[in-house]
Amino acid sequence: MSSIQKKHVITSAVAISAAVLIAVIFIFVRGARLALIAEKTSWATGNTCNIIAIYISTSDSPHWPTSWDDLESVTWNDQWPYWPEDRAYYESNVHIDFDLSLIDVATMTQENFNAIEAIGPHYGFQEYWYLTLIEAAQEAITNNP
């Protein structure tokens, strides 16, 4: 093998190695970014359940919220995203079915819960998030017939 051929082989090997390294770094960074987005969206979804549970529990006449504006009186600063400071984040990453009633939510189960849904990448819905909300709705109906 001539020295020119050896230089081409070495140059090709270095170029391929660099391309593979760049691809691995790109995949890692993209995966990490998606993981962070999923984490934030999951927390926002769980927080929304807590915010609405507080809203229902502290209301003089408990009812399911009809808009994000209804929830403005609640403060949630236990963990990011904070409410109401980060309202825009919540609105763009969490869907609340504002057409439901308190009775609709109170009769939901783990299998059919759809009152609140994450928008975009997320880690799934944790049972304790919505069970707190279902229980708050049930208690409100029991205590305020």
XYZ file of C-alpha atoms in Angstrom:
145
model
C 0.000 0.000 0.000
C 1.411 3.325 -0.992
C 1.760 6.237 1.395
C -0.982 8.118 -0.475
C -3.373 5.187 -0.018
C -2.457 4.972 3.684
C -3.196 8.711 4.061
C -6.598 8.215 2.380
C -7.429 5.265 4.658
C -6.382 7.214 7.775
C -8.257 10.340 6.628
C -11.375 8.275 5.876
C -11.173 6.525 9.256
C -10.816 9.856 11.074
C -13.708 11.378 9.096
C -15.970 8.398 9.798
C -15.029 8.410 13.497
C -15.740 12.154 13.713
C -19.114 11.712 11.986
C -20.077 8.883 14.339
C -19.006 10.939 17.372
C -21.025 13.947 16.180
C -24.072 11.718 15.584
C -23.791 10.179 19.071
C -23.476 13.620 20.684
C -26.455 14.899 18.674
C -28.606 11.909 19.698
C -27.565 12.293 23.347
C -28.312 16.037 23.432
C -31.645 15.585 21.669
C -32.627 12.758 24.031
C -31.628 14.803 27.078
C -33.618 17.778 25.792
C -36.719 15.641 25.213
C -36.311 14.084 28.666
C -36.252 17.536 30.270
C -39.332 18.626 28.330
C -41.140 15.418 29.322
C -40.179 15.957 32.971
C -41.438 19.556 32.996
C -44.669 18.631 31.232
C -45.275 15.750 33.632
C -44.763 18.024 36.644
C -47.052 20.671 35.150
C -49.751 18.049 34.599
C -49.497 16.752 38.158
C -49.393 20.282 39.542
C -52.544 21.117 37.603
C -54.368 18.308 39.397
C -53.212 19.716 42.733
C -54.127 23.278 41.762
C -57.637 22.252 40.751
C -58.036 20.120 43.899
C -57.128 23.182 45.991
C -59.493 25.323 43.914
C -62.356 22.889 44.524
C -61.566 22.409 48.223
C -61.281 26.107 49.063
C -64.234 27.353 47.033
C -67.373 28.524 48.840
C -69.462 26.867 46.141
C -67.272 24.091 44.702
C -67.391 23.552 40.957
C -65.148 22.425 38.125
C -63.215 25.366 36.612
C -64.579 26.796 33.377
C -61.272 28.401 32.311
C -57.691 28.983 33.409
C -58.871 32.327 34.797
C -60.929 30.527 37.447
C -57.711 29.099 38.904
C -55.957 32.467 39.336
C -56.811 32.621 43.048
C -54.784 29.459 43.768
C -51.060 29.650 44.473
C -48.805 26.652 43.804
C -45.156 27.224 44.653
C -44.186 23.750 45.868
C -42.275 22.976 42.684
C -41.669 24.354 39.216
C -43.584 25.342 37.187
C -45.067 27.755 39.682
C -48.659 28.842 39.520
C -49.849 31.440 38.598
C -46.435 32.894 37.671
C -45.823 30.277 34.969
C -49.400 30.255 33.672
C -48.282 30.448 30.027
C -46.282 27.239 30.474
C -49.295 25.463 31.946
C -51.635 26.651 29.216
C -49.340 25.450 26.447
C -48.459 22.085 28.039
C -51.572 20.940 29.905
C -55.098 20.474 28.561
C -58.019 20.789 30.976
C -61.458 19.751 29.790
C -63.350 22.826 30.969
C -66.653 21.407 29.676
C -66.827 18.841 32.476
C -68.772 19.156 35.706
C -67.658 18.275 39.219
C -69.898 15.207 39.071
C -68.197 14.091 35.829
C -64.796 14.191 37.533
C -66.045 12.638 40.776
C -67.273 9.568 38.880
C -64.067 9.067 36.876
C -61.767 6.141 37.556
C -58.151 5.323 36.859
C -59.156 3.714 33.578
C -61.255 6.549 32.175
C -59.690 9.704 33.671
C -59.454 12.354 30.936
C -60.178 15.629 32.696
C -56.552 16.720 32.439
C -54.033 15.652 29.805
C -50.418 16.480 29.067
C -49.657 18.139 25.737
C -46.460 16.938 24.096
C -43.775 14.630 25.479
C -44.391 13.462 29.040
C -43.756 10.520 31.339
C -47.329 9.459 31.720
C -49.913 10.175 34.322
C -49.241 9.119 37.877
C -52.245 7.687 39.686
C -51.768 9.784 42.819
C -52.067 12.987 40.769
C -55.588 12.427 39.603
C -56.789 10.397 42.563
C -56.278 13.503 44.730
C -58.398 15.447 42.271
C -61.131 12.797 42.061
C -61.254 12.615 45.863
C -61.522 16.424 46.138
C -64.435 16.375 43.678
C -66.152 13.542 45.568
C -65.696 15.295 48.913
C -67.011 18.583 47.541
C -70.139 16.878 46.218
C -70.693 15.038 49.502
C -70.234 18.179 51.623
C -72.142 20.531 49.275
C -75.153 18.635 47.886
